[in-house]
Amino acid sequence: MTQNQRFVLASRPDGMPTRDNFELKTEEVGTPKEGEVLIETLYLSVDPYMRGRMNDSKSYAKPYEIGGTFGGGAVGRVTESRHASYKEGDTVQGGWGWQTHPVVNGDQVVKVDPDLAPIQTSIGVLGMPGLTAYFGLLDIGQPKEGETVVVSGAGGAVGMVVGQIAKIKGARVIGISGSEEKNRYLSEELGFDAVINYKTDSLPEALEKACPDGVDVYFDNVGGEISDAVFQLLNSNARVPICGQISQYNVKNPEPGPRFLPLLLTRTALVKGFLVNQYQDRYSEAIPEMAGWLKDGKLKYKENVIEGFDKAPEAFFGLFSGENLGKQLVKV
Amino acid sequence: MTQNQRFVLASRPDGMPTRDNFELKTEEVGTPKEGEVLIETLYLSVDPYMRGRMNDSKSYAKPYEIGGTFGGGAVGRVTESRHASYKEGDTVQGGWGWQTHPVVNGDQVVKVDPDLAPIQTSIGVLGMPGLTAYFGLLDIGQPKEGETVVVSGAGGAVGMVVGQIAKIKGARVIGISGSEEKNRYLSEELGFDAVINYKTDSLPEALEKACPDGVDVYFDNVGGEISDAVFQLLNSNARVPICGQISQYNVKNPEPGPRFLPLLLTRTALVKGFLVNQYQDRYSEAIPEMAGWLKDGKLKYKENVIEGFDKAPEAFFGLFSGENLGKQLVKV
């Protein structure tokens, strides 16, 4: 008999998260009540922001509760429906987190069109990471033709989309990542104009060489010393969307850094932290446009799929080693 | 016979500027050619931004040249005109810098209406500092009724106007300055809701007490440790116009500070450096509105006037001691 397996937060990490922070629970599958659906999860999304929610600190999102299901995006198939909008066999996407057979409120999931693109893109390039790239870059970054756009974490699910949309808008794109494999993919497959490996290149020099005209847009997924170096090259009226700070998530005692405010003043630059769900009202304009770019081959995507529900924590740990290329998924 | 006296930049300062950086030159008064006017300077403007222009570094404004007139705003009376728009006796304002009897291009000055307000307000509350406050606060800060606005350098020419406009918009206003005299004026005369003396109060505690609901807008004139403390209290979607960084202008080797980017991300906050001349097209909407507030008694101003042209460098040095209340002027 099928059971629902789910990961709960067992304890909060102190620095880098470990397997001890997770507990795998197995329980009876629930029965949907009126308005609910039973889902068989097919893919789990694994994202850097989840690290922030493991902490019990003032932040944009509520912290995960100890003993609660580890939250996040997922895509699955409806196996039983008591909601008028769904029938058995429908593909849906929602935030039910890391569990295999959840019962969820039908109003909190959205239908996925399996003919538009492979279903897991609904939690990837056409889902949260893609939308994050789209709105952060276009709404805050506003790249113009011929401008220089630098993206850190360029080999991740968000960074790859940022670089490609910047290219679509006619910008010159420089990607920073931590691996040769990622950088090769960015240059050869995605058409980035230059790539920098922050682990092996000397950062200030490599950036100056790659950005002879300075930096107009810096899309930051990473923070720390990488951002310190890019900030020095900001042009007048530069725009800096802050999307992630993965280099700082597991740091227990953050190091101080150079003070940026005098530089932001003299360059009259803008820095803005943002969250994708601030743009919820505009998803319906973004998804068809990105789906069109996918169809036309202007937008490509890459997935790093780990098989097996029980491997989800390991997939998550992999985000922090700088090795995973593209969107991290778990195939259940 | 009248002569033109002018201060030129003799050398660039290394840290705090000194009298040695200035040279007073005396020369024959020029004769205006077609399109020019001869002016008798009545007031000089003395502003923190001038410190930045004394350096030879990449910044928003061109550095002053060694041997060139020390630039800045001034107001004076036309004593001879060869420009169709001006006649003898007209009051005009322009950027001819620290000189007593300049000959200037008539297209580069603007007429001042002496009936609107005392003429020196054209380089104060109705001039560059007032416009800086107006646009930085209203365009970037966008305070809403009931929000908390913190302004550093609150006793300066810009800070006083920021606090008063924030009050006009219905915000709760906290001023940070370096003197009891300034703070008394801000509370008693300008209606600030709370004041903090960064020299005598313990900053994080005083701020927490003054801002129980956090900070929605932080208008920064100062930078350094004062800004470090305010940033910790930023609310979700806070806005931070960066207008000045006076605490850092004379620092030879800037200290590192806490890294702000993770905080800007979790609070989805905006930080933007700006320059008043980016809003030149909209001065004509701002000046009448502010003149109306002046007439209605909603906007007050304070001047710190030093008499004697030769005292201009000392008036300038006074900006960095934190003691001058209001707009610093030299009466020629």
XYZ file of C-alpha atoms in Angstrom:
664
model
C 0.000 0.000 0.000
C 1.237 3.458 -0.956
C 2.361 5.722 1.850
C 3.201 9.421 2.015
C 6.839 10.063 2.664
C 7.888 13.542 3.690
C 10.945 15.363 4.919
C 10.497 17.533 7.977
C 12.899 20.037 9.504
C 14.370 18.199 12.497
C 16.671 21.001 13.686
C 18.045 24.334 12.476
C 21.533 24.310 10.953
C 24.429 26.170 12.482
C 26.379 27.079 9.360
C 26.323 24.461 6.606
C 23.178 22.251 6.765
C 23.618 18.528 7.354
C 21.518 15.398 7.060
C 20.779 15.671 10.817
C 18.664 18.730 10.108
C 16.232 16.528 8.152
C 13.956 13.711 9.237
C 12.152 11.414 6.798
C 8.645 10.502 7.987
C 6.393 7.851 6.524
C 2.661 7.977 7.148
C -0.677 6.916 5.710
C -1.813 8.716 2.610
C -4.610 11.195 3.438
C -8.092 11.278 1.927
C -9.030 14.495 0.100
C -11.988 16.410 1.491
C -14.220 18.715 -0.567
C -11.984 21.189 -2.444
C -8.837 19.097 -2.013
C -6.788 16.916 -4.324
C -4.457 13.976 -3.745
C -1.234 14.302 -5.696
C 1.562 11.967 -6.691
C 4.697 14.081 -6.697
C 6.889 13.697 -9.802
C 9.612 16.345 -9.305
C 10.803 18.382 -6.335
C 12.416 21.773 -6.728
C 15.669 22.325 -4.814
C 16.608 25.979 -4.401
C 19.123 28.159 -2.554
C 16.422 30.288 -0.876
C 15.425 27.249 1.203
C 18.556 27.731 3.264
C 17.235 31.081 4.508
C 13.960 29.552 5.612
C 15.804 26.997 7.769
C 16.896 29.877 10.027
C 14.657 31.354 12.668
C 15.344 34.977 11.772
C 13.542 38.049 10.500
C 13.397 37.608 6.773
C 11.085 37.965 3.798
C 9.620 34.510 4.233
C 8.394 32.826 7.378
C 10.954 30.358 8.746
C 10.175 26.654 8.351
C 8.813 25.248 11.578
C 10.637 22.513 13.408
C 8.706 19.308 12.700
C 6.955 20.853 9.686
C 7.253 19.652 6.093
C 10.276 21.074 4.282
C 8.569 23.553 1.930
C 9.201 24.303 -1.714
C 7.907 23.955 -5.251
C 6.933 20.615 -6.745
C 5.105 19.210 -9.730
C 2.907 16.128 -9.744
C -0.113 14.264 -11.066
C -3.592 14.416 -9.533
C -4.591 10.901 -8.461
C -7.862 11.838 -6.779
C -9.769 15.089 -7.013
C -12.539 16.646 -5.003
C -11.974 20.069 -6.561
C -14.005 21.166 -9.578
C -10.971 22.466 -11.506
C -9.004 19.210 -11.525
C -9.537 15.637 -12.615
C -7.442 12.522 -12.166
C -4.384 12.622 -14.383
C -4.021 16.404 -14.479
C -0.512 17.763 -13.996
C -0.268 20.435 -11.330
C 2.417 22.560 -9.717
C 2.407 24.019 -6.217
C 4.281 24.623 -3.006
C 3.494 21.423 -1.120
C 7.147 20.785 -0.392
C 9.129 17.641 -0.037
C 6.469 14.920 0.159
C 5.495 12.109 -2.165
C 1.688 11.842 -1.851
C 0.243 15.008 -0.321
C -3.369 16.043 0.015
C -3.567 19.748 -0.814
C -6.145 22.497 -1.218
C -6.936 22.681 -4.932
C -6.941 26.477 -4.829
C -3.248 26.428 -3.944
C -2.008 24.564 -7.011
C -1.995 25.546 -10.677
C -2.526 23.356 -13.712
C 0.496 22.699 -15.908
C 0.086 22.324 -19.685
C 2.236 19.281 -20.580
C 2.172 20.290 -24.270
C 3.810 23.684 -23.627
C 7.120 22.239 -22.428
C 8.298 19.308 -20.254
C 6.322 19.449 -17.018
C 9.339 20.055 -14.769
C 9.973 23.401 -16.506
C 6.977 24.631 -14.489
C 9.298 24.663 -11.472
C 12.330 25.686 -13.554
C 12.745 27.936 -16.539
C 8.986 28.634 -16.762
C 8.542 28.604 -12.984
C 10.013 30.309 -9.972
C 13.669 30.496 -11.104
C 12.784 31.659 -14.615
C 10.335 34.253 -13.321
C 12.920 35.423 -10.790
C 15.393 36.017 -13.597
C 12.791 37.672 -15.805
C 11.471 40.209 -13.315
C 14.720 40.933 -11.487
C 16.528 41.589 -14.735
C 13.810 43.386 -16.671
C 12.090 45.307 -13.890
C 15.113 46.285 -11.781
C 18.100 45.720 -14.065
C 16.483 47.146 -17.216
C 19.361 46.274 -19.559
C 19.619 48.341 -22.713
C 21.135 47.393 -26.036
C 24.929 47.479 -25.886
C 25.130 47.701 -22.100
C 27.267 45.350 -20.016
C 25.418 42.889 -17.772
C 27.307 40.796 -15.198
C 25.583 37.867 -13.501
C 26.996 35.942 -10.557
C 25.888 32.381 -9.899
C 25.648 32.306 -13.683
C 25.520 28.509 -13.898
C 22.498 28.206 -11.607
C 18.837 27.974 -12.540
C 18.308 31.733 -12.246
C 21.673 32.920 -13.562
C 21.421 31.032 -16.854
C 18.079 32.599 -17.630
C 19.317 36.070 -16.641
C 22.201 35.857 -19.093
C 20.033 34.624 -21.929
C 17.357 37.284 -21.446
C 20.083 39.934 -21.282
C 21.385 38.626 -24.633
C 17.851 38.747 -26.077
C 17.780 42.422 -25.037
C 21.036 43.099 -26.876
C 23.369 43.423 -23.899
C 26.923 42.151 -23.564
C 26.829 39.382 -20.918
C 29.541 38.247 -18.528
C 28.900 35.216 -16.325
C 30.715 34.373 -13.098
C 30.595 30.791 -11.844
C 32.718 28.363 -9.882
C 33.423 25.671 -12.481
C 34.989 25.224 -15.884
C 32.177 22.900 -16.921
C 29.566 25.541 -16.180
C 31.556 28.238 -17.912
C 32.050 26.114 -21.003
C 28.303 25.557 -21.170
C 27.597 29.281 -20.698
C 29.980 30.308 -23.487
C 29.437 27.492 -25.939
C 25.755 26.719 -25.538
C 24.227 29.915 -24.195
C 26.361 32.505 -26.000
C 27.671 34.417 -22.985
C 30.263 36.953 -24.203
C 32.744 36.228 -21.426
C 32.941 33.949 -18.402
C 34.960 34.138 -15.206
C 35.760 31.296 -12.830
C 35.895 32.876 -9.386
C 37.771 29.885 -8.005
C 40.691 30.005 -10.420
C 40.708 33.500 -11.976
C 42.012 36.567 -10.179
C 38.730 38.348 -9.763
C 39.401 42.097 -10.021
C 41.747 41.646 -12.996
C 39.504 39.160 -14.814
C 36.517 41.449 -14.354
C 38.355 44.509 -15.611
C 39.433 42.593 -18.674
C 35.933 41.232 -19.317
C 34.226 44.604 -18.713
C 36.327 47.278 -20.447
C 33.303 49.621 -20.486
C 32.351 49.037 -16.844
C 29.183 47.357 -15.568
C 25.690 48.706 -16.192
C 23.698 45.878 -14.621
C 24.935 43.453 -11.966
C 22.483 40.651 -11.222
C 23.720 39.255 -7.921
C 22.989 35.709 -6.768
C 26.083 35.341 -4.645
C 27.306 38.335 -2.592
C 30.568 38.422 -0.640
C 33.900 39.069 -2.328
C 32.551 38.450 -5.814
C 30.092 41.306 -5.386
C 32.774 43.479 -3.774
C 34.809 43.183 -6.958
C 31.918 43.814 -9.348
C 30.704 46.876 -7.425
C 34.034 48.610 -8.070
C 33.255 48.577 -11.793
C 29.699 49.930 -11.635
C 29.018 52.692 -14.133
C 27.012 55.839 -13.529
C 23.351 54.954 -13.088
C 24.090 51.226 -12.780
C 21.315 48.899 -11.537
C 21.952 45.999 -9.162
C 19.098 43.518 -8.548
C 19.929 41.473 -5.436
C 18.419 38.045 -6.004
C 20.519 35.825 -3.743
C 23.548 35.868 -1.470
C 24.462 32.193 -1.510
C 28.060 32.848 -0.408
C 26.719 34.228 2.874
C 23.960 31.752 3.728
C 26.091 29.310 5.683
C 28.505 31.834 7.216
C 28.288 31.904 10.998
C 30.186 35.151 11.590
C 30.060 37.301 8.455
C 33.274 39.143 7.628
C 32.978 42.882 7.164
C 33.432 44.186 3.632
C 34.140 47.451 1.861
C 31.515 50.126 2.478
C 29.440 50.511 -0.677
C 27.440 53.642 0.055
C 30.062 56.215 -1.064
C 30.392 54.307 -4.325
C 26.612 54.126 -4.835
C 26.525 57.892 -4.335
C 29.269 58.803 -6.777
C 27.922 56.371 -9.389
C 24.280 57.304 -8.637
C 23.616 53.574 -8.697
C 20.554 51.615 -7.599
C 20.632 48.429 -5.509
C 17.387 46.575 -4.842
C 16.632 43.315 -3.097
C 13.583 41.582 -4.535
C 11.415 38.513 -4.310
C 9.714 36.886 -7.242
C 6.335 36.783 -5.536
C 6.261 40.588 -5.528
C 5.544 40.185 -9.244
C 2.755 37.606 -8.943
C 0.283 39.847 -10.783
C 2.517 39.823 -13.835
C 3.371 36.096 -14.125
C 0.746 35.740 -16.823
C 2.604 38.185 -19.047
C 6.012 36.604 -18.425
C 5.296 32.880 -18.876
C 3.950 33.076 -22.454
C 6.820 35.361 -23.466
C 9.403 32.961 -22.029
C 7.604 29.959 -23.535
C 7.855 31.725 -26.894
C 11.611 32.219 -26.431
C 11.909 28.512 -25.546
C 10.066 27.497 -28.729
C 12.222 29.835 -30.842
C 15.400 28.407 -29.329
C 16.410 31.786 -27.877
C 16.096 30.464 -24.357
C 17.647 27.136 -23.367
C 17.613 25.377 -20.060
C 19.659 22.828 -18.255
C 18.596 20.511 -15.448
C 20.568 18.631 -12.880
C 18.281 15.750 -11.928
C 18.925 13.490 -8.944
C 16.753 10.380 -8.836
C 15.081 9.199 -5.634
C 12.985 11.092 -3.120
C 15.293 10.199 -0.251
C 18.203 11.985 -1.981
C 16.557 15.420 -1.673
C 18.799 16.644 1.189
C 21.938 15.663 -0.742
C 20.638 17.495 -3.814
C 20.210 20.530 -1.576
C 23.728 20.318 -0.116
C 25.079 20.245 -3.669
C 23.851 23.808 -4.233
C 26.500 25.138 -1.874
C 29.516 23.463 -3.446
C 29.250 25.491 -6.649
C 29.203 22.354 -8.786
C 25.615 21.946 -9.962
C 24.901 23.126 -13.490
C 21.404 24.504 -14.037
C 18.165 23.820 -12.230
C 18.480 21.308 -9.399
C 15.603 18.787 -9.412
C 14.777 15.570 -7.620
C 12.866 13.008 -9.656
C 10.650 11.156 -7.227
C 39.055 100.749 -7.610
C 37.082 97.511 -7.231
C 38.916 94.271 -7.876
C 37.803 90.666 -8.314
C 38.890 88.432 -5.486
C 38.656 84.706 -5.981
C 39.672 81.519 -4.239
C 41.447 78.938 -6.350
C 42.325 75.359 -5.508
C 46.035 75.487 -4.655
C 46.480 71.786 -3.872
C 44.368 68.685 -3.258
C 43.740 67.728 0.375
C 44.997 64.505 1.859
C 42.258 63.810 4.394
C 40.794 66.896 6.070
C 41.162 70.029 3.895
C 43.254 72.912 5.229
C 43.774 76.556 4.398
C 46.875 75.561 2.385
C 44.597 73.960 -0.189
C 43.204 77.428 -1.027
C 44.814 80.479 -2.556
C 43.160 83.922 -2.608
C 43.829 85.787 -5.863
C 43.113 89.434 -6.545
C 42.834 90.687 -10.120
C 41.267 93.375 -12.260
C 37.556 93.157 -12.779
C 36.730 91.946 -16.290
C 34.585 93.713 -18.872
C 31.516 91.834 -20.049
C 31.359 90.995 -23.743
C 28.141 90.517 -25.717
C 25.952 87.995 -23.834
C 27.835 88.391 -20.564
C 27.054 90.097 -17.273
C 29.235 91.534 -14.519
C 28.051 90.476 -11.084
C 28.681 91.659 -7.557
C 28.485 88.530 -5.401
C 26.330 88.871 -2.284
C 26.295 85.325 -0.850
C 28.386 82.204 -1.428
C 27.040 78.712 -0.889
C 29.212 76.357 1.177
C 28.328 72.684 0.764
C 29.633 69.240 1.694
C 29.714 68.019 -1.927
C 32.572 70.453 -2.605
C 34.885 68.178 -0.658
C 34.397 65.441 -3.286
C 35.300 67.782 -6.111
C 38.620 68.638 -4.440
C 39.739 65.054 -5.124
C 41.042 63.906 -8.459
C 38.956 60.743 -8.651
C 36.203 59.179 -10.745
C 33.016 60.672 -9.440
C 29.736 62.151 -10.586
C 31.196 65.628 -10.997
C 34.423 66.699 -12.663
C 37.155 67.405 -10.112
C 38.098 71.043 -9.542
C 41.255 71.902 -11.429
C 44.354 73.001 -9.598
C 44.608 76.771 -10.078
C 40.932 77.025 -11.082
C 38.247 78.975 -9.221
C 36.698 77.018 -6.355
C 33.268 76.258 -7.814
C 29.840 76.414 -6.236
C 26.553 78.256 -6.063
C 26.334 81.975 -5.395
C 23.828 84.799 -5.572
C 24.567 88.373 -6.566
C 23.488 91.591 -8.238
C 24.068 92.455 -11.886
C 26.217 95.608 -12.078
C 26.654 95.668 -15.847
C 24.737 93.697 -18.443
C 25.354 92.883 -22.079
C 22.704 90.142 -22.073
C 19.130 90.890 -23.184
C 17.548 89.078 -20.219
C 19.245 91.099 -17.479
C 19.577 94.726 -16.496
C 21.661 96.469 -13.837
C 20.276 95.744 -10.382
C 18.773 92.341 -11.196
C 19.399 89.605 -8.650
C 20.782 86.407 -10.162
C 21.958 83.000 -8.992
C 24.503 80.735 -10.631
C 27.524 78.512 -10.263
C 30.320 81.062 -10.631
C 31.992 79.900 -7.442
C 33.966 81.728 -4.849
C 34.664 85.092 -6.436
C 33.467 88.591 -5.660
C 33.069 90.298 -9.068
C 32.888 87.702 -11.829
C 32.021 88.205 -15.469
C 29.763 85.316 -16.496
C 27.761 84.114 -19.475
C 24.208 85.354 -18.956
C 22.796 82.035 -20.164
C 24.395 80.327 -17.181
C 22.638 82.296 -14.455
C 18.977 82.494 -13.489
C 17.020 85.477 -12.247
C 15.949 85.446 -8.608
C 12.650 87.026 -7.552
C 13.507 89.044 -4.405
C 9.810 89.266 -3.506
C 9.369 85.470 -3.308
C 11.728 84.999 -0.353
C 15.067 86.419 0.852
C 17.471 86.165 -2.071
C 19.870 83.773 -0.348
C 17.129 81.105 -0.203
C 17.811 80.679 -3.936
C 20.992 78.829 -2.915
C 19.354 77.317 0.192
C 15.873 76.062 0.903
C 14.616 77.043 -2.586
C 17.908 76.138 -4.274
C 20.233 73.180 -4.515
C 19.912 71.878 -0.916
C 16.127 72.248 -0.850
C 15.723 70.606 -4.236
C 18.065 67.801 -3.168
C 15.839 67.121 -0.167
C 12.665 67.378 -2.223
C 13.603 64.992 -5.007
C 15.619 62.524 -2.957
C 12.836 62.174 -0.435
C 9.820 62.288 -2.720
C 11.168 60.495 -5.786
C 13.301 57.802 -4.106
C 12.117 57.760 -0.486
C 8.399 58.104 -1.254
C 7.266 58.388 2.379
C 3.679 57.416 3.081
C 1.403 58.598 5.853
C 2.304 56.951 9.150
C 5.640 55.566 7.959
C 8.902 56.122 9.845
C 11.507 58.340 8.157
C 15.028 58.635 9.564
C 17.357 61.370 8.314
C 21.044 61.612 9.129
C 22.828 64.961 8.993
C 19.419 66.221 10.095
C 20.700 69.634 11.188
C 22.244 70.435 7.800
C 20.727 72.385 4.922
C 19.387 69.253 3.235
C 18.437 67.260 6.336
C 16.203 69.963 7.803
C 14.177 70.177 4.626
C 13.942 66.377 4.352
C 12.447 66.117 7.835
C 9.944 68.889 7.243
C 8.746 67.531 3.900
C 8.406 64.074 5.488
C 6.227 65.664 8.199
C 4.140 67.418 5.508
C 3.591 63.952 3.984
C 2.355 62.599 7.330
C 5.386 60.500 8.289
C 6.953 60.076 11.709
C 10.398 61.739 11.533
C 13.564 60.927 13.464
C 16.598 63.179 13.036
C 20.192 62.220 13.785
C 22.710 65.016 14.318
C 25.890 65.691 16.257
C 24.793 68.486 18.580
C 22.246 69.221 21.279
C 21.663 72.691 19.850
C 20.716 71.235 16.463
C 18.516 68.600 18.036
C 16.710 71.136 20.173
C 15.989 73.180 17.064
C 14.787 70.111 15.154
C 12.379 69.070 17.924
C 11.195 72.440 19.127
C 11.095 74.497 15.948
C 10.688 71.935 13.167
C 8.501 69.359 14.917
C 10.720 66.289 14.477
C 9.158 63.410 16.455
C 12.451 62.229 17.913
C 16.100 63.229 17.731
C 19.306 61.332 18.359
C 22.732 62.782 19.112
C 25.198 60.343 17.571
C 28.035 61.778 19.646
C 26.442 61.209 23.045
C 23.657 58.626 22.568
C 24.310 54.915 22.191
C 23.269 54.563 18.588
C 21.679 51.120 18.166
C 19.699 51.451 21.419
C 18.609 55.045 20.782
C 17.468 54.109 17.280
C 15.500 51.096 18.453
C 13.771 53.228 21.025
C 13.004 56.004 18.538
C 11.828 53.595 15.821
C 9.655 50.939 17.489
C 8.045 50.141 14.112
C 11.330 49.958 12.181
C 12.462 52.307 9.422
C 10.627 52.731 6.123
C 12.751 55.523 4.642
C 16.337 56.340 5.549
C 17.617 59.542 3.940
C 21.380 59.290 4.308
C 23.665 62.309 4.313
C 26.367 60.771 6.456
C 27.264 57.072 5.935
C 29.658 55.134 8.151
C 28.594 53.711 11.496
C 25.453 55.806 11.688
C 24.167 54.196 8.512
C 25.301 50.758 9.690
C 23.003 51.128 12.689
C 20.003 52.449 10.753
C 20.243 49.707 8.114
C 19.669 47.067 10.786
C 16.193 48.505 11.374
C 15.046 48.716 7.760
C 11.574 47.338 7.193
C 10.412 45.245 4.269
C 10.389 47.351 1.124
C 12.330 50.196 2.775
C 13.775 52.950 0.564
C 17.196 54.518 1.172
C 18.133 57.629 -0.843
C 21.894 58.160 -0.571
C 22.447 61.912 -0.707
C 25.792 62.324 1.035
C 28.458 60.427 2.941
C 30.076 63.242 4.860
C 31.564 60.907 7.496
C 33.659 59.299 4.758
C 34.819 62.315 2.746
C 38.000 62.996 4.711
C 38.867 59.388 5.553
C 42.170 58.301 4.034
C 41.789 54.548 4.540
C 38.106 53.646 4.870
C 37.311 50.986 7.468
C 35.327 47.990 6.261
C 31.752 47.731 7.484
C 29.018 45.125 7.792
C 27.928 43.669 4.454
C 24.519 45.101 3.572
C 23.491 42.970 0.614
C 22.018 40.023 2.583
C 19.950 42.519 4.564
C 18.773 44.332 1.420
C 17.689 40.954 0.066
C 15.733 39.782 3.097
C 14.090 43.199 3.515
C 13.608 43.630 -0.287
C 14.919 47.149 0.243
C 16.028 49.748 -2.282
C 19.194 51.863 -1.999
C 19.846 54.583 -4.573
C 22.550 57.207 -4.866
C 21.327 60.358 -6.569
C 22.304 63.848 -7.653
C 19.959 66.793 -7.674
C 20.813 67.759 -11.242
C 19.295 64.486 -12.444
C 15.976 66.213 -11.677
C 16.685 69.495 -13.502
C 13.640 69.089 -15.724
C 11.388 69.105 -12.677
C 12.815 72.066 -10.705
C 9.993 74.232 -12.012
C 7.424 72.014 -10.323
C 9.319 71.822 -7.034
C 10.267 75.463 -6.399
C 6.715 76.901 -6.418
C 5.496 74.051 -4.204
C 8.273 74.656 -1.682
C 7.765 78.449 -1.865
C 4.110 77.785 -1.009
C 5.114 75.713 2.015
C 7.458 78.538 3.097
C 4.637 81.094 2.863
C 2.269 78.816 4.796
C 4.858 78.338 7.540
C 5.009 74.564 6.910
C 8.621 74.798 5.812
C 11.133 76.770 7.848
C 14.802 77.343 7.216
C 17.848 78.216 9.198
C 21.037 79.809 7.968
C 24.495 79.902 9.420
C 25.997 83.064 7.918
C 29.678 83.890 8.160
C 30.556 87.441 7.134
C 33.540 88.226 4.949
C 34.588 86.704 1.637
C 38.001 85.730 2.972
C 36.346 83.469 5.600
C 34.910 81.070 2.998
C 37.463 78.278 3.621
C 36.790 78.414 7.379
C 33.042 78.234 6.713
C 33.750 75.129 4.646
C 35.886 73.467 7.333
C 33.016 74.024 9.772
C 30.858 71.587 7.792
C 32.998 68.676 8.943
C 32.906 69.376 12.669
C 29.165 68.683 12.937
C 28.502 72.049 14.568
C 26.858 74.188 11.885
C 23.088 74.468 12.120
C 21.304 74.861 8.805
C 22.512 76.188 5.495
C 26.109 77.443 5.546
C 26.485 80.776 3.757
C 29.200 83.387 3.388
C 27.966 86.972 3.176
C 30.415 88.796 0.938
